[in-house]
mmCIF file of C-alpha atoms in Angstrom:
data_model
loop_
_atom_site.group_PDB
_atom_site.id
_atom_site.type_symbol
_atom_site.label_atom_id
_atom_site.label_comp_id
_atom_site.label_asym_id
_atom_site.label_seq_id
_atom_site.Cartn_x
_atom_site.Cartn_y
_atom_site.Cartn_z
ATOM 1 C CA MET A 13 16.791 118.861 16.739
ATOM 2 C CA GLY A 14 20.501 118.688 16.085
ATOM 3 C CA ALA A 15 23.197 116.126 15.415
ATOM 4 C CA VAL A 16 23.601 114.844 18.987
ATOM 5 C CA ASN A 17 21.534 111.759 19.789
ATOM 6 C CA THR A 18 21.548 108.947 22.314
ATOM 7 C CA ARG A 19 23.726 106.740 20.118
ATOM 8 C CA LYS A 20 26.381 109.448 19.900
ATOM 9 C CA ILE A 21 26.239 109.929 23.689
ATOM 10 C CA ILE A 22 26.638 106.188 24.325
ATOM 11 C CA ASP A 23 29.569 106.070 21.892
ATOM 12 C CA MET A 24 31.348 108.801 23.877
ATOM 13 C CA LYS A 25 31.811 106.425 26.830
ATOM 14 C CA GLY A 26 35.496 105.922 27.529
ATOM 15 C CA LYS A 27 36.475 108.162 24.599
ATOM 16 C CA GLU A 28 35.419 111.728 25.320
ATOM 17 C CA PRO A 29 34.060 113.237 28.556
ATOM 18 C CA ILE A 30 30.400 114.239 28.321
ATOM 19 C CA VAL A 31 29.513 117.784 29.357
ATOM 20 C CA MET A 32 26.005 118.373 30.689
ATOM 21 C CA VAL A 33 24.750 121.666 32.117
ATOM 22 C CA THR A 34 21.310 122.702 33.320
ATOM 23 C CA ALA A 35 19.342 125.503 31.695
ATOM 24 C CA TYR A 36 15.883 126.714 32.614
ATOM 25 C CA ASP A 37 14.942 129.528 30.249
ATOM 26 C CA TYR A 38 15.695 131.181 26.909
ATOM 27 C CA PRO A 39 18.797 133.223 27.898
ATOM 28 C CA THR A 40 20.517 130.462 29.905
ATOM 29 C CA ALA A 41 19.779 127.929 27.146
ATOM 30 C CA LYS A 42 21.254 130.284 24.552
ATOM 31 C CA ILE A 43 24.446 130.708 26.598
ATOM 32 C CA VAL A 44 24.848 126.997 27.327
ATOM 33 C CA SER A 45 24.174 126.044 23.706
ATOM 34 C CA GLU A 46 26.687 128.575 22.352
ATOM 35 C CA ALA A 47 29.262 127.200 24.798
ATOM 36 C CA GLY A 48 29.018 123.855 23.006
ATOM 37 C CA VAL A 49 27.918 121.523 25.802
ATOM 38 C CA ASP A 50 26.857 118.005 24.810
ATOM 39 C CA ILE A 51 23.588 117.857 26.759
ATOM 40 C CA ILE A 52 21.298 120.486 28.261
ATOM 41 C CA LEU A 53 19.335 119.274 31.269
ATOM 42 C CA VAL A 54 16.130 121.081 32.127
ATOM 43 C CA GLY A 55 16.366 119.908 35.707
ATOM 44 C CA ASP A 56 13.663 119.953 38.347
ATOM 45 C CA SER A 57 16.392 121.812 40.250
ATOM 46 C CA LEU A 58 14.664 124.834 38.697
ATOM 47 C CA GLY A 59 12.455 124.569 41.781
ATOM 48 C CA ASN A 60 15.404 125.597 43.958
ATOM 49 C CA VAL A 61 17.338 127.979 41.742
ATOM 50 C CA VAL A 62 14.603 129.649 39.672
ATOM 51 C CA LEU A 63 11.274 129.274 41.478
ATOM 52 C CA GLY A 64 12.547 129.642 45.051
ATOM 53 C CA TYR A 65 11.173 126.382 46.459
ATOM 54 C CA ASP A 66 13.084 124.734 49.303
ATOM 55 C CA SER A 67 13.291 121.438 47.380
ATOM 56 C CA THR A 68 12.438 119.919 44.001
ATOM 57 C CA ILE A 69 9.284 118.245 45.353
ATOM 58 C CA PRO A 70 6.810 121.114 44.650
ATOM 59 C CA VAL A 71 7.818 121.338 40.954
ATOM 60 C CA SER A 72 4.873 120.484 38.675
ATOM 61 C CA MET A 73 4.637 119.024 35.180
ATOM 62 C CA GLU A 74 3.179 122.319 33.967
ATOM 63 C CA GLU A 75 6.237 124.196 35.245
ATOM 64 C CA MET A 76 8.628 121.676 33.686
ATOM 65 C CA LEU A 77 6.873 121.855 30.304
ATOM 66 C CA MET A 78 6.934 125.661 30.294
ATOM 67 C CA HIS A 79 10.674 125.709 30.992
ATOM 68 C CA ILE A 80 11.438 122.986 28.425
ATOM 69 C CA LYS A 81 9.656 125.050 25.774
ATOM 70 C CA ALA A 82 11.675 128.131 26.721
ATOM 71 C CA VAL A 83 14.960 126.189 26.653
ATOM 72 C CA ARG A 84 14.145 124.725 23.239
ATOM 73 C CA ARG A 85 13.533 128.224 21.890
ATOM 74 C CA GLY A 86 16.915 129.317 23.231
ATOM 75 C CA ALA A 87 18.750 126.208 22.004
ATOM 76 C CA PRO A 88 16.980 124.968 18.856
ATOM 77 C CA ASP A 89 19.735 122.508 17.903
ATOM 78 C CA ALA A 90 20.702 121.177 21.333
ATOM 79 C CA PHE A 91 20.136 117.727 22.823
ATOM 80 C CA ILE A 92 17.756 118.460 25.688
ATOM 81 C CA VAL A 93 16.832 116.161 28.569
ATOM 82 C CA GLY A 94 13.755 116.974 30.630
ATOM 83 C CA ASP A 95 13.500 115.976 34.295
ATOM 84 C CA MET A 96 10.373 114.063 35.290
ATOM 85 C CA PRO A 97 9.120 115.866 38.425
ATOM 86 C CA PHE A 98 7.866 114.263 41.617
ATOM 87 C CA LEU A 99 4.706 112.141 41.143
ATOM 88 C CA SER A 100 4.829 112.450 37.348
ATOM 89 C CA TYR A 101 5.905 108.807 36.932
ATOM 90 C CA GLU A 102 5.508 107.055 40.294
ATOM 91 C CA VAL A 103 1.694 106.725 40.289
ATOM 92 C CA SER A 104 1.314 104.463 37.257
ATOM 93 C CA ILE A 105 3.166 103.310 34.156
ATOM 94 C CA GLU A 106 0.447 104.819 31.954
ATOM 95 C CA LYS A 107 0.815 108.222 33.583
ATOM 96 C CA ALA A 108 4.598 107.989 33.313
ATOM 97 C CA VAL A 109 4.453 107.309 29.557
ATOM 98 C CA GLU A 110 1.918 110.109 29.059
ATOM 99 C CA ASN A 111 3.986 112.671 30.970
ATOM 100 C CA ALA A 112 7.216 111.621 29.267
ATOM 101 C CA GLY A 113 5.472 112.092 25.941
ATOM 102 C CA LEU A 114 4.376 115.585 26.927
ATOM 103 C CA MET A 115 8.011 116.463 27.567
ATOM 104 C CA LEU A 116 8.987 115.395 24.073
ATOM 105 C CA LYS A 117 6.101 117.378 22.624
ATOM 106 C CA ALA A 118 7.366 120.405 24.562
ATOM 107 C CA GLY A 119 10.811 120.074 22.950
ATOM 108 C CA ALA A 120 12.879 117.565 24.935
ATOM 109 C CA ASN A 121 14.840 114.828 23.164
ATOM 110 C CA ALA A 122 14.810 112.553 26.203
ATOM 111 C CA ILE A 123 13.625 112.389 29.810
ATOM 112 C CA LYS A 124 15.379 111.701 33.105
ATOM 113 C CA LEU A 125 13.852 110.017 36.114
ATOM 114 C CA GLU A 126 15.131 109.126 39.566
ATOM 115 C CA GLY A 127 15.247 105.608 40.986
ATOM 116 C CA GLY A 128 16.702 102.156 40.465
ATOM 117 C CA GLU A 129 15.469 98.682 39.669
ATOM 118 C CA GLU A 130 12.043 99.444 41.131
ATOM 119 C CA TYR A 131 11.395 101.664 38.083
ATOM 120 C CA ALA A 132 12.863 99.325 35.454
ATOM 121 C CA GLU A 133 9.450 98.300 34.137
ATOM 122 C CA THR A 134 8.318 101.923 33.925
ATOM 123 C CA ILE A 135 11.483 102.793 32.014
ATOM 124 C CA ARG A 136 10.929 99.911 29.586
ATOM 125 C CA HIS A 137 7.421 101.142 28.795
ATOM 126 C CA ILE A 138 8.593 104.730 28.268
ATOM 127 C CA ILE A 139 11.324 103.548 25.907
ATOM 128 C CA ARG A 140 8.846 101.278 24.119
ATOM 129 C CA ALA A 141 6.851 104.434 23.370
ATOM 130 C CA GLY A 142 9.922 105.831 21.575
ATOM 131 C CA ILE A 143 11.144 108.076 24.370
ATOM 132 C CA PRO A 144 14.830 107.853 25.422
ATOM 133 C CA VAL A 145 15.448 107.657 29.174
ATOM 134 C CA MET A 146 18.365 108.832 31.316
ATOM 135 C CA GLY A 147 18.574 107.247 34.785
ATOM 136 C CA HIS A 148 19.506 108.923 38.069
ATOM 137 C CA LEU A 149 21.038 107.141 41.070
ATOM 138 C CA GLY A 150 22.769 108.043 44.330
ATOM 139 C CA PHE A 151 21.298 111.030 46.086
ATOM 140 C CA THR A 152 17.913 111.481 44.441
ATOM 141 C CA PRO A 153 16.500 114.884 45.458
ATOM 142 C CA GLN A 154 12.862 113.818 45.145
ATOM 143 C CA SER A 155 13.533 111.194 47.849
ATOM 144 C CA VAL A 156 15.172 113.675 50.224
ATOM 145 C CA ASN A 157 12.656 112.862 52.976
ATOM 146 C CA LEU A 158 13.483 109.152 52.798
ATOM 147 C CA LEU A 159 17.228 109.668 52.548
ATOM 148 C CA GLY A 160 17.334 112.008 55.560
ATOM 149 C CA GLY A 161 18.813 114.985 53.749
ATOM 150 C CA HIS A 162 21.610 115.564 51.257
ATOM 151 C CA ARG A 163 23.698 112.524 52.143
ATOM 152 C CA VAL A 164 26.538 110.971 50.159
ATOM 153 C CA GLN A 165 25.593 107.493 48.937
ATOM 154 C CA GLY A 166 27.723 104.340 48.658
ATOM 155 C CA LYS A 167 29.487 104.599 52.010
ATOM 156 C CA THR A 168 28.377 101.157 53.227
ATOM 157 C CA ASN A 169 28.657 97.775 51.478
ATOM 158 C CA GLU A 170 24.868 97.542 51.438
ATOM 159 C CA SER A 171 24.549 100.951 49.783
ATOM 160 C CA LYS A 172 27.306 100.157 47.298
ATOM 161 C CA GLU A 173 25.742 96.830 46.290
ATOM 162 C CA LYS A 174 22.346 98.456 45.813
ATOM 163 C CA LEU A 175 23.845 101.158 43.599
ATOM 164 C CA LEU A 176 25.580 98.519 41.471
ATOM 165 C CA ARG A 177 22.366 96.479 41.169
ATOM 166 C CA ASP A 178 20.372 99.561 40.293
ATOM 167 C CA ALA A 179 22.871 100.717 37.658
ATOM 168 C CA LYS A 180 22.813 97.327 35.932
ATOM 169 C CA ALA A 181 19.002 97.259 36.118
ATOM 170 C CA LEU A 182 18.795 100.700 34.500
ATOM 171 C CA GLU A 183 21.164 99.643 31.746
ATOM 172 C CA LYS A 184 19.170 96.458 31.143
ATOM 173 C CA ALA A 185 15.930 98.453 31.049
ATOM 174 C CA GLY A 186 17.397 100.551 28.235
ATOM 175 C CA CYS A 187 18.674 103.797 29.784
ATOM 176 C CA PHE A 188 21.185 105.511 27.482
ATOM 177 C CA ALA A 189 23.036 107.165 30.408
ATOM 178 C CA ILE A 190 22.945 107.299 34.200
ATOM 179 C CA VAL A 191 23.467 110.321 36.447
ATOM 180 C CA LEU A 192 25.332 109.528 39.677
ATOM 181 C CA GLU A 193 24.737 112.181 42.332
ATOM 182 C CA LEU A 194 26.665 112.453 45.610
ATOM 183 C CA VAL A 195 28.266 109.020 45.314
ATOM 184 C CA VAL A 196 31.582 108.013 46.907
ATOM 185 C CA GLU A 197 34.257 108.320 44.205
ATOM 186 C CA ASN A 198 35.519 104.724 44.225
ATOM 187 C CA VAL A 199 31.935 103.397 44.077
ATOM 188 C CA ALA A 200 31.108 105.723 41.163
ATOM 189 C CA LYS A 201 34.235 104.417 39.419
ATOM 190 C CA GLU A 202 33.137 100.812 39.959
ATOM 191 C CA ILE A 203 29.658 101.562 38.651
ATOM 192 C CA THR A 204 31.129 103.312 35.603
ATOM 193 C CA GLU A 205 33.268 100.277 34.846
ATOM 194 C CA SER A 206 30.384 97.846 35.376
ATOM 195 C CA VAL A 207 27.943 99.281 32.814
ATOM 196 C CA ASN A 208 28.206 99.860 29.071
ATOM 197 C CA VAL A 209 26.331 103.161 29.098
ATOM 198 C CA PRO A 210 27.869 106.467 30.198
ATOM 199 C CA THR A 211 27.711 107.692 33.776
ATOM 200 C CA ILE A 212 27.440 111.427 34.371
ATOM 201 C CA GLY A 213 28.554 112.561 37.782
ATOM 202 C CA ILE A 214 27.590 115.404 40.068
ATOM 203 C CA GLY A 215 29.514 115.110 43.297
ATOM 204 C CA ALA A 216 30.568 111.606 42.228
ATOM 205 C CA GLY A 217 34.268 112.178 41.630
ATOM 206 C CA ARG A 218 36.698 112.062 38.749
ATOM 207 C CA PHE A 219 35.995 108.728 37.094
ATOM 208 C CA CYS A 220 32.506 109.101 35.629
ATOM 209 C CA ASP A 221 32.124 109.347 31.850
ATOM 210 C CA GLY A 222 30.859 112.910 32.133
ATOM 211 C CA GLN A 223 29.944 115.695 34.512
ATOM 212 C CA VAL A 224 26.868 117.833 35.125
ATOM 213 C CA LEU A 225 26.516 121.033 37.129
ATOM 214 C CA VAL A 226 23.751 123.552 37.674
ATOM 215 C CA PHE A 227 24.114 126.684 35.515
ATOM 216 C CA HIS A 228 23.578 129.012 38.467
ATOM 217 C CA ASP A 229 26.322 127.267 40.466
ATOM 218 C CA ILE A 230 28.841 127.469 37.612
ATOM 219 C CA VAL A 231 28.357 131.191 37.041
ATOM 220 C CA GLY A 232 27.995 132.133 40.703
ATOM 221 C CA LEU A 233 24.357 133.197 40.655
ATOM 222 C CA SER A 234 23.324 130.761 43.371
ATOM 223 C CA GLN A 235 25.875 131.978 45.957
ATOM 224 C CA ILE A 236 25.796 128.525 47.581
ATOM 225 C CA ASN A 237 29.077 126.875 48.529
ATOM 226 C CA LEU A 238 28.991 123.143 47.794
ATOM 227 C CA LYS A 239 32.026 120.851 48.000
ATOM 228 C CA PHE A 240 31.455 119.325 44.557
ATOM 229 C CA VAL A 241 30.849 122.630 42.742
ATOM 230 C CA LYS A 242 33.449 124.816 41.053
ATOM 231 C CA ARG A 243 32.381 128.421 40.544
ATOM 232 C CA TYR A 244 33.822 129.819 37.310
ATOM 233 C CA ALA A 245 32.477 133.360 37.703
ATOM 234 C CA ASN A 246 30.666 135.538 40.222
ATOM 235 C CA THR A 247 27.864 136.991 38.123
ATOM 236 C CA TYR A 248 25.715 137.633 41.197
ATOM 237 C CA GLU A 249 28.140 140.368 42.275
ATOM 238 C CA ILE A 250 28.421 141.693 38.706
ATOM 239 C CA MET A 251 24.635 141.928 38.334
ATOM 240 C CA LEU A 252 24.173 143.380 41.815
ATOM 241 C CA ASP A 253 26.791 146.039 41.083
ATOM 242 C CA ALA A 254 25.087 146.934 37.795
ATOM 243 C CA ILE A 255 21.673 147.384 39.426
ATOM 244 C CA LYS A 256 23.191 149.466 42.242
ATOM 245 C CA LYS A 257 24.870 151.756 39.685
ATOM 246 C CA TYR A 258 21.598 152.115 37.777
ATOM 247 C CA ARG A 259 19.746 152.997 40.998
ATOM 248 C CA GLU A 260 22.382 155.575 41.924
ATOM 249 C CA GLU A 261 22.283 157.221 38.481
ATOM 250 C CA VAL A 262 18.505 157.451 38.469
ATOM 251 C CA LYS A 263 18.459 158.897 42.008
ATOM 252 C CA SER A 264 21.148 161.461 41.087
ATOM 253 C CA LYS A 265 19.534 162.212 37.702
ATOM 254 C CA LEU A 266 22.581 161.020 35.758
ATOM 255 C CA PHE A 267 20.369 158.634 33.788
ATOM 256 C CA PRO A 268 18.859 159.081 31.304
ATOM 257 C CA GLU A 269 21.207 161.435 29.486
ATOM 258 C CA GLU A 270 20.338 163.411 26.362
ATOM 259 C CA LYS A 271 21.699 160.586 24.173
ATOM 260 C CA HIS A 272 19.034 158.275 25.593
ATOM 261 C CA THR A 273 16.146 160.527 24.531
ATOM 262 C CA PHE A 274 14.161 160.978 21.310
ATOM 263 C CA GLU A 275 13.437 164.209 19.391
#
């Protein structure tokens, strides 16, 4: 499944910034892969940006597996990380290992799960089964109801100390990388310097070992303005304009033309 592996990703820490982008289907995976990113994340964010849910919580294992398969077909040589959806790993260690294994069978190279030291034992068992694990700290979307919304983490000493403890616990458990989401920049920097595995930031400032953004945010399909996102194109407007032109040409009988017909 390609030359990139967890060892190569770990070795990039402090040497070369890691680029991770989400993809959810064949065409987005093909684009992201051709762009040469280091990691493709099939995120449970597909619930928001592809399936139209109001959070990631409704996303099922079946939906994740279907999208992982599609992404693998679009990016046959990429290093793909699959997101473990809500309740796919919290219920029991056995269920967590089983679901993580299903993700690998679907085409992922590794899995990502949210949470800190409370999931260290689960992570150890998943890794023991031969499945690489990426951690996820800070704002964890599946815990949005506990966190009281999309709140930046690490603002208090208590929050900062917990993040540091959790990061070290994830490293000790065997995670090959840790996503830091919506974390105060100086705290993300301290975490990055305190662990020997790469940190990948999203809304966590300039000092993480890598960055991840949602495909639809990068290309302007989502049309959502977030402080930590940089939009590199506005494909929503381009696509909308194309469909409007098509509609107008059909209505005015300009399409199809003779060149579009068969003898």
